[in-house]
Coordinates of C-alpha atoms and ligand atoms in Angstrom, one line a residue:
M104 CA 82.9 51.5 102.6
K105 CA 81.3 53.3 99.7
I106 CA 80.4 56.9 100.0
E107 CA 78.4 58.7 97.4
L108 CA 76.6 62.1 97.3
Y109 CA 72.7 62.0 96.8
Y110 CA 70.4 64.7 96.5
D111 CA 67.3 64.1 98.7
S112 CA 67.9 60.2 99.2
T113 CA 65.2 58.3 100.1
K114 CA 66.1 54.7 99.9
F115 CA 68.0 53.8 103.0
D116 CA 67.9 51.5 105.9
L117 CA 69.1 53.9 108.5
E118 CA 69.8 57.7 108.9
I119 CA 72.3 59.1 111.2
V120 CA 71.0 62.1 113.0
L121 CA 73.3 64.2 115.0
V122 CA 71.9 66.0 118.1
K123 CA 73.7 68.9 119.7
S124 CA 70.9 70.1 121.9
F125 CA 67.3 69.6 122.0
K126 CA 66.6 73.0 120.5
A127 CA 66.7 72.2 117.0
C128 CA 64.6 68.9 117.5
T129 CA 60.8 69.0 117.0
K130 CA 58.8 68.6 120.1
E131 CA 57.8 65.1 119.3
T132 CA 61.6 64.1 118.8
K133 CA 62.5 65.8 121.9
K134 CA 59.8 63.9 123.8
I135 CA 60.9 60.6 122.3
L136 CA 64.6 61.1 123.0
K137 CA 63.9 62.2 126.6
S138 CA 61.9 59.3 127.2
Y139 CA 64.8 57.0 126.3
N140 CA 67.0 59.0 128.7
F141 CA 69.1 60.1 125.6
T142 CA 71.5 63.2 126.5
P143 CA 73.0 65.0 123.5
T144 CA 76.5 64.8 124.5
E145 CA 79.6 63.3 122.7
G146 CA 79.4 59.5 122.9
S147 CA 75.7 59.0 123.4
A148 CA 73.7 56.9 120.8
L149 CA 70.5 55.8 120.5
L150 CA 69.0 53.6 117.6
L151 CA 65.2 53.8 116.9
L152 CA 64.4 51.0 114.7
D153 CA 60.8 51.9 113.7
L154 CA 61.9 55.4 112.9
K155 CA 65.2 54.2 111.0
K156 CA 67.1 56.5 112.8
L157 CA 70.4 56.4 114.8
Y158 CA 70.6 59.5 117.2
I159 CA 74.3 60.6 118.0
G160 CA 75.2 63.2 120.5
V161 CA 77.7 65.7 119.4
N162 CA 79.4 68.6 121.2
K163 CA 79.9 70.8 118.0
L164 CA 78.7 70.4 114.6
K165 CA 82.2 71.1 113.1
G166 CA 85.9 70.4 113.5
E167 CA 87.3 67.5 115.5
D168 CA 83.8 67.3 117.4
L169 CA 81.9 66.6 114.4
K170 CA 84.6 63.8 113.1
I171 CA 84.4 62.3 116.4
A172 CA 80.7 62.2 116.4
L173 CA 80.6 60.5 112.8
S174 CA 83.1 58.1 113.8
N175 CA 80.9 57.1 116.9
A176 CA 78.0 56.8 114.8
I177 CA 79.7 54.5 112.0
R178 CA 81.0 52.5 114.8
E179 CA 77.6 51.9 116.2
V180 CA 76.3 51.2 112.8
K181 CA 78.8 48.6 112.5
K182 CA 77.2 46.6 115.4
Y183 CA 74.2 45.7 113.2
K184 CA 73.5 44.5 109.9
Y185 CA 72.4 47.8 107.9
K186 CA 73.8 48.4 104.6
N187 CA 72.6 51.5 103.2
I188 CA 73.0 54.5 105.5
K189 CA 72.0 58.2 105.0
V190 CA 73.8 61.2 106.6
S191 CA 72.4 64.6 105.5
L192 CA 74.6 67.6 105.3
F193 CA 72.1 69.5 106.9
Q194 CA 71.8 68.8 110.7
E195 CA 70.2 71.1 113.3
N196 CA 69.5 73.8 110.6
K197 CA 73.3 74.1 109.9
E198 CA 75.2 73.2 107.0
L199 CA 78.1 70.5 107.8
N200 CA 81.5 70.4 106.3
L201 CA 81.7 67.5 104.0
K202 CA 85.4 66.9 104.4
Q203 CA 84.8 66.5 108.2
V204 CA 81.9 64.3 107.9
V205 CA 83.7 61.9 105.5
E206 CA 87.1 61.9 107.6
G207 CA 85.0 61.0 110.7
L208 CA 83.2 58.1 108.7
V209 CA 86.3 56.7 106.7
L210 CA 88.8 57.1 109.6
G211 CA 86.2 56.0 112.2
E212 CA 85.3 52.7 110.3
Y213 CA 88.8 51.4 110.2
S214 CA 89.7 48.3 111.9
F215 CA 92.7 46.0 111.4
Q216 CA 91.7 42.4 110.8
K217 CA 94.4 40.8 109.0
Y218 CA 95.2 38.5 111.8
K219 CA 91.9 37.5 112.9
S220 CA 90.6 34.1 111.7
K221 CA 87.2 35.3 111.2
I222 CA 86.8 38.4 109.4
K223 CA 83.9 40.7 109.8
K224 CA 83.1 41.9 106.4
I225 CA 80.7 44.8 106.2
N226 CA 80.1 46.7 102.9
L227 CA 78.5 49.7 103.9
E228 CA 77.2 52.3 101.5
I229 CA 76.9 55.8 102.8
Q230 CA 74.4 58.2 101.2
I231 CA 75.6 61.8 101.7
D232 CA 72.4 63.9 101.3
Y233 CA 73.3 67.4 100.1
K234 CA 69.8 68.6 99.6
N235 CA 70.0 72.7 100.3
A236 CA 73.8 72.7 100.4
S237 CA 75.3 75.9 99.4
K238 CA 78.2 74.4 97.5
T239 CA 77.7 73.3 93.8
T240 CA 77.6 69.3 93.2
S241 CA 80.8 69.6 91.3
E242 CA 82.5 71.5 94.3
L243 CA 81.1 68.8 96.6
G244 CA 81.9 65.8 94.3
K245 CA 85.7 67.4 94.0
E246 CA 85.9 67.7 97.9
L247 CA 84.7 64.0 98.3
L248 CA 87.2 62.7 95.9
D249 CA 90.0 64.4 97.9
V250 CA 88.9 63.5 101.3
K251 CA 88.6 59.9 100.4
T252 CA 92.0 60.1 98.8
I253 CA 93.5 61.3 101.8
C254 CA 91.6 58.9 104.3
N255 CA 92.2 55.9 102.2
S256 CA 96.0 56.9 102.5
V257 CA 95.7 57.2 106.2
N258 CA 94.0 53.8 106.4
M259 CA 96.7 52.3 104.2
V260 CA 99.4 53.6 106.4
R261 CA 97.5 52.1 109.5
D262 CA 97.5 48.7 107.9
I263 CA 101.2 48.9 107.1
V264 CA 102.1 50.0 110.6
N265 CA 99.8 47.3 112.2
T266 CA 101.4 44.7 110.2
T267 CA 103.9 42.5 111.9
P268 CA 107.7 42.7 111.5
E269 CA 107.7 38.9 110.3
D270 CA 105.4 40.0 107.5
Y271 CA 106.6 43.7 106.8
Y272 CA 110.5 44.1 106.6
P273 CA 112.5 46.5 104.5
K274 CA 112.1 44.7 101.3
T275 CA 108.2 44.7 101.8
M276 CA 108.3 48.5 102.3
A277 CA 110.3 48.6 99.3
K278 CA 107.6 46.7 97.5
S279 CA 104.8 48.9 98.8
A280 CA 106.7 51.8 97.4
K281 CA 106.9 50.2 93.9
K282 CA 103.4 49.3 94.1
I283 CA 102.3 53.0 94.9
A284 CA 104.8 54.2 92.3
S285 CA 103.3 52.1 89.3
K286 CA 99.5 53.0 90.5
N287 CA 100.2 56.7 90.6
A288 CA 102.9 57.1 88.1
L289 CA 105.6 58.1 90.2
E290 CA 109.3 57.7 90.1
C291 CA 110.7 55.0 92.4
K292 CA 114.3 54.2 93.1
V293 CA 115.3 51.4 95.5
Y294 CA 118.8 50.9 96.5
G295 CA 120.2 48.0 98.7
E296 CA 123.5 47.6 100.9
K297 CA 125.7 47.8 98.0
Y298 CA 124.7 51.3 97.2
L299 CA 124.9 52.3 100.9
K300 CA 128.4 50.9 101.0
K301 CA 129.6 52.7 98.1
T302 CA 128.2 55.9 99.0
G303 CA 129.3 56.1 102.4
M304 CA 125.9 55.7 104.2
N305 CA 127.5 53.9 107.1
A306 CA 125.5 55.1 109.9
M307 CA 122.3 53.6 108.2
L308 CA 124.2 50.5 107.2
A309 CA 125.5 49.7 110.6
V310 CA 122.0 49.8 112.1
G311 CA 120.7 47.0 109.9
R312 CA 123.8 44.8 109.9
A313 CA 122.6 42.3 112.3
S314 CA 119.4 41.7 110.5
R315 CA 118.5 38.9 108.2
H316 CA 116.9 41.5 106.1
E317 CA 118.8 43.9 103.7
S318 CA 118.2 47.5 104.3
Q319 CA 116.6 49.4 101.7
L320 CA 116.8 53.2 100.8
I321 CA 113.6 54.1 99.0
H322 CA 113.0 57.2 96.8
L323 CA 109.6 58.3 95.4
T324 CA 109.2 61.3 93.2
Y325 CA 106.1 63.0 92.3
K326 CA 106.6 65.6 89.4
P327 CA 103.6 67.6 88.2
E328 CA 104.1 69.9 85.2
N329 CA 105.6 73.3 86.2
P330 CA 106.0 72.5 89.8
K331 CA 105.9 75.7 92.0
G332 CA 108.7 74.3 94.1
K333 CA 109.9 71.1 95.8
V334 CA 109.1 69.4 99.1
V335 CA 111.1 66.6 100.4
V336 CA 109.9 64.4 103.4
V337 CA 112.2 61.7 104.8
G338 CA 110.8 58.8 106.8
K339 CA 112.3 56.6 109.5
G340 CA 111.4 53.1 108.3
L341 CA 112.5 50.9 111.0
T342 CA 110.3 47.7 110.3
Y343 CA 111.4 46.7 113.8
D344 CA 113.4 47.9 116.6
A345 CA 114.6 45.7 119.1
G346 CA 117.1 48.1 120.3
G347 CA 120.2 46.3 119.2
L348 CA 122.9 45.4 121.7
S349 CA 121.6 48.1 123.9
L350 CA 118.6 45.7 123.9
K351 CA 115.0 47.1 124.8
N352 CA 113.4 45.3 127.9
S353 CA 110.5 43.1 127.2
G354 CA 108.1 45.6 127.8
G355 CA 109.6 48.4 125.7
M356 CA 110.0 46.2 122.7
V357 CA 106.3 45.3 122.5
S358 CA 104.8 47.4 119.7
M359 CA 108.2 48.2 118.1
K360 CA 106.6 47.4 114.9
C361 CA 105.3 50.9 115.0
D362 CA 108.9 52.2 114.3
K363 CA 108.2 52.1 110.6
S364 CA 105.3 54.8 111.1
G365 CA 107.6 57.6 109.7
G366 CA 108.3 55.9 106.6
S367 CA 104.9 54.6 106.3
A368 CA 103.6 58.1 106.7
V369 CA 105.9 58.8 103.5
L370 CA 104.0 56.0 101.7
G371 CA 100.8 57.4 102.6
I372 CA 101.6 61.0 101.5
M373 CA 103.1 59.7 98.2
N374 CA 100.1 57.4 97.6
A375 CA 97.7 60.4 97.9
I376 CA 99.7 63.3 96.2
S377 CA 99.1 62.8 92.5
D378 CA 95.3 62.0 92.9
L379 CA 95.3 65.5 94.9
N380 CA 97.1 67.0 91.9
Y381 CA 99.1 69.4 94.2
E382 CA 101.4 71.8 92.5
Y383 CA 104.7 71.1 94.4
E384 CA 107.2 68.5 93.3
V385 CA 107.2 66.1 96.3
H386 CA 110.0 63.6 97.0
G387 CA 109.5 60.8 99.5
I388 CA 112.5 59.2 100.9
I389 CA 112.6 56.3 103.4
G390 CA 115.3 54.6 105.3
A391 CA 113.8 51.1 105.6
V392 CA 115.9 48.9 108.1
E393 CA 115.7 46.4 110.9
N394 CA 117.6 46.9 114.2
M395 CA 118.3 43.5 115.7
I396 CA 120.9 41.6 117.7
G397 CA 123.5 39.0 116.5
G398 CA 127.2 38.3 116.2
D399 CA 127.6 41.0 113.3
A400 CA 125.7 43.7 115.4
Y401 CA 126.8 47.4 115.5
K402 CA 128.0 47.9 119.0
P403 CA 128.2 50.9 121.6
D404 CA 131.6 52.3 121.3
D405 CA 131.8 51.9 117.6
V406 CA 132.5 55.1 115.7
L407 CA 130.5 55.7 112.4
K408 CA 131.3 57.9 109.4
A409 CA 128.0 59.3 107.9
R410 CA 127.5 60.2 104.2
N411 CA 128.4 63.8 104.6
G412 CA 131.8 62.8 106.6
V413 CA 130.4 63.5 110.3
T414 CA 131.8 61.0 112.6
I415 CA 129.4 59.5 115.3
E416 CA 130.0 57.9 118.5
V417 CA 127.7 55.2 119.1
R418 CA 126.9 55.2 122.9
N419 CA 123.4 53.5 122.6
T420 CA 122.3 51.2 119.8
D421 CA 118.7 51.9 120.4
A422 CA 119.2 55.3 119.5
E423 CA 119.2 54.0 115.7
G424 CA 116.6 56.2 114.2
R425 CA 118.7 59.3 113.8
L426 CA 121.6 57.3 112.5
V427 CA 119.3 56.0 109.6
L428 CA 117.9 59.5 109.2
A429 CA 121.3 61.1 109.3
D430 CA 122.4 59.2 106.0
C431 CA 118.9 59.6 104.4
L432 CA 119.0 63.5 104.9
C433 CA 122.4 63.7 103.3
Y434 CA 121.2 61.6 100.5
A435 CA 118.1 63.8 100.0
Q436 CA 120.2 66.8 99.9
D437 CA 123.0 65.6 97.6
E438 CA 120.4 64.2 95.1
I439 CA 117.8 66.8 95.1
K440 CA 118.7 70.4 94.3
D441 CA 116.9 73.7 95.2
I442 CA 114.7 72.5 98.0
D443 CA 112.1 74.5 99.3
Y444 CA 111.0 72.5 102.3
I445 CA 112.8 69.3 103.7
F446 CA 111.0 67.4 106.6
D447 CA 111.9 64.5 108.5
V448 CA 109.2 62.2 110.1
A449 CA 110.0 59.6 112.7
T450 CA 109.2 57.6 115.9
L451 CA 112.3 59.1 117.2
T452 CA 112.2 59.3 121.0
G453 CA 110.4 58.1 124.2
A454 CA 111.2 61.6 125.5
C455 CA 108.9 63.2 123.0
I456 CA 106.0 61.1 124.6
V457 CA 107.0 62.1 128.0
G458 CA 107.2 65.9 126.9
L459 CA 104.0 66.1 124.9
G460 CA 101.7 63.0 125.7
E461 CA 100.7 60.2 123.5
Y462 CA 98.6 62.3 121.2
T463 CA 100.9 65.0 120.1
T464 CA 103.6 65.3 117.3
G465 CA 106.8 67.2 118.5
V466 CA 107.9 69.6 115.9
M467 CA 111.4 71.3 116.0
G468 CA 113.6 73.5 113.8
H469 CA 115.2 76.7 113.2
N470 CA 112.4 78.6 111.5
D471 CA 109.5 80.0 113.5
K472 CA 107.6 81.2 110.3
L473 CA 107.6 77.7 109.0
K474 CA 106.4 76.4 112.5
K475 CA 103.7 78.7 112.2
K476 CA 102.5 77.4 108.9
I477 CA 102.6 73.8 110.4
D478 CA 100.6 75.1 113.4
K479 CA 97.9 76.2 110.8
A480 CA 98.1 72.8 109.1
S481 CA 97.7 71.2 112.4
K482 CA 94.6 72.9 113.2
E483 CA 93.1 72.4 109.9
S484 CA 93.9 68.7 109.8
G485 CA 93.3 68.0 113.3
E486 CA 96.5 66.4 113.9
F487 CA 98.1 67.8 117.2
V488 CA 101.6 69.3 117.4
G489 CA 103.7 71.0 119.9
F490 CA 106.9 72.9 119.5
L491 CA 109.9 72.3 121.4
P492 CA 112.6 74.8 121.4
Y493 CA 116.4 74.7 120.9
N494 CA 118.8 76.9 123.0
R495 CA 122.5 77.6 122.7
Y496 CA 123.3 75.1 125.6
L497 CA 121.7 72.0 124.5
P498 CA 124.2 71.0 121.6
A499 CA 126.7 70.4 124.0
M500 CA 125.0 67.5 125.2
I501 CA 125.6 65.6 122.1
K502 CA 129.5 66.3 122.0
S503 CA 131.7 63.4 121.9
S504 CA 135.3 63.0 123.3
I505 CA 136.5 60.8 120.4
A506 CA 134.3 61.8 117.4
D507 CA 132.2 64.6 116.2
I508 CA 129.1 63.8 118.0
T509 CA 127.6 61.0 119.8
N510 CA 124.3 59.4 119.1
S511 CA 123.2 59.4 122.7
A512 CA 122.8 62.5 124.7
S513 CA 124.8 63.0 128.0
S514 CA 121.4 63.0 130.1
R515 CA 117.9 61.8 129.3
S516 CA 116.4 65.4 129.8
G517 CA 115.3 67.0 126.7
G518 CA 115.8 63.8 124.8
A519 CA 113.6 64.8 121.9
I520 CA 115.2 68.2 121.3
T521 CA 118.9 66.6 121.7
A522 CA 117.7 64.0 119.0
S523 CA 116.5 66.7 116.9
L524 CA 119.9 68.7 117.4
F525 CA 121.8 65.5 116.4
L526 CA 120.0 65.6 113.0
D527 CA 120.7 69.2 112.6
N528 CA 124.3 68.1 111.9
F529 CA 123.1 66.4 108.7
I530 CA 121.4 69.3 107.3
N531 CA 123.3 71.6 104.8
K532 CA 123.7 75.4 105.8
E533 CA 121.4 76.4 102.7
N534 CA 118.6 74.2 104.2
K535 CA 118.8 75.1 107.8
K536 CA 115.5 77.2 107.5
K537 CA 113.8 74.9 105.2
W538 CA 114.1 71.9 107.6
L539 CA 111.6 70.8 110.1
H540 CA 111.8 67.4 112.4
F541 CA 108.6 65.8 113.3
D542 CA 108.9 63.3 116.1
I543 CA 105.7 61.1 116.0
A544 CA 106.8 58.5 118.7
G545 CA 103.5 59.5 120.6
A546 CA 101.0 60.3 117.8
A547 CA 101.9 57.3 115.4
Y548 CA 100.7 54.4 117.5
R549 CA 98.6 53.6 120.7
E550 CA 97.4 50.5 121.9
K551 CA 93.9 51.9 122.7
S552 CA 91.4 53.8 120.4
W553 CA 91.0 57.6 120.8
G554 CA 88.7 59.8 118.9
Y555 CA 88.5 58.3 115.3
N556 CA 91.6 56.3 115.9
S557 CA 91.4 52.6 116.5
Y558 CA 93.7 50.4 118.4
G559 CA 97.4 50.6 116.7
G560 CA 98.6 52.6 113.9
T561 CA 97.0 56.3 113.4
G562 CA 98.6 57.3 110.2
A563 CA 100.3 60.2 112.0
G564 CA 101.9 62.8 109.8
V565 CA 99.8 62.0 106.6
R566 CA 97.0 64.5 107.0
L567 CA 99.3 67.2 108.5
I568 CA 101.9 67.2 105.8
L569 CA 99.2 67.0 103.1
E570 CA 97.5 70.1 104.6
F571 CA 100.7 72.0 104.7
I572 CA 101.5 71.2 101.0
K573 CA 98.0 72.0 100.0
G574 CA 98.4 75.5 101.7
L575 CA 101.6 76.4 100.0
K576 CA 101.1 79.2 97.7
Ligands
BES57 N1 112.0 53.9 118.2 C1 112.3 54.3 119.6 C2 111.5 55.5 120.0 C3 110.1 55.2 120.5 C4 109.9 54.9 121.8 C5 109.1 55.1 119.6 C6 108.3 54.6 122.2 C7 107.8 54.8 120.0 C8 107.5 54.5 121.3 C9 113.8 54.9 119.5 O1 114.5 54.3 118.5 C10 114.5 54.7 120.8 O2 114.7 53.7 121.2 N2 115.0 56.0 121.5 C11 115.6 56.0 122.6 C12 116.9 56.9 122.5 C13 117.8 56.7 123.7 C14 118.4 55.6 123.7 C15 118.7 58.1 123.4 C16 114.6 56.4 123.7 O3 113.7 57.2 123.4 O4 114.8 55.9 124.8
ZN58 ZN1 115.7 52.7 119.2
ZN59 ZN1 113.5 53.4 116.9

């Protein structure tokens, strides 16, 4: 899809017209819309060919409502064979936010067709008419470039997440990282199992042992001139999670290609960051591993020693993400000094979905001020977050009788929080208040479309964390 700014565009096949109420319509239009029983509500659409207009109902001409309306519009457009589509920034006598309009169009248009034998290729050309806009052409031009960068990265992440585990395994993830690095002039380091062994990353190593695919530790770095500070984002990149010997049941295993969503989000952030010209140094670290069964599989009852020396009793091999993240967090803090913010992003627990529902990312950590900043980024980006609280009693749930801690809590209750408290054992003292854990188990993937997300991967985490970095002073 091509999107360009136009001043007073006149050559188009179809114009998208948003209708919030009949108030702003001319008498004539109102009469026509009413004659077709069109009601101006979210989800309603009316195509009037002779007028070259597609009327789309909208709740509010801003925020998520606006994005959803444009997403509905573009999905409607895709049913037909129009090519040149006009959208005016002025609708119902109100100037719309360009970023939200484009987000709705680009994210709403996405569909994953890699495995379809017949591909529907539609090359839409969108003309955003900015006649009478209050912003200058160059302001709008920059805004358009940035939002395209972010949304294209989100769609790239969706593609990665939706790709099958047969086609996308740890080395594929490393290949993606190298490609992103060379395209964006980033530093890229990739380590295999020899390095994991040498540096005592035994927890991560154990998880991938039964896989025919070698585990990969990936480290991408964006270094602007005179950076204002350092942000580190660590992602869980389980290219498949069969559960290991604590095997998932057949229903629970379906869709576990989505377990690479955290690592994929890191790829998305790193893919966008240099084009966005943000002023913070950003490190993206991914533990890319496949959790399988086999004669060499790690076992419940094993005790593993992580990179920082903490010993872990394995009681459930399906709680593998925290093992991978434990070593990756240690690696990050060993290798990167003077960190300002350290986040981890992971499809970590089913408990997070039970607690917050399918659409919301669970955020946990020790710093309430930092959580407030994330809350702001959530509202700006449109990604939902919910904050789950620690307390003094919960850490006892991951105590082990034979090792320092266990990877599976004594009860299922509060599972998202106890998983986060497990990770807390791998955060250095000086970084405790700089760290947040993002559980995207629900938000990252859904076998149903919602809003401007289509079936499958959503790209959760990318817009949220980029918005956070953008907002840093
Ligand atoms: N990858 C899963 C979590 C998950 C569940 C992600 C559903 C997306 C959708 C994770 O590795 C896992 O299996 N967690 C276990 C932990 C338990 C064994 C302590 C879970 O949530 O059941
Ligand atoms: Zn698991
Ligand atoms: Zn997992």
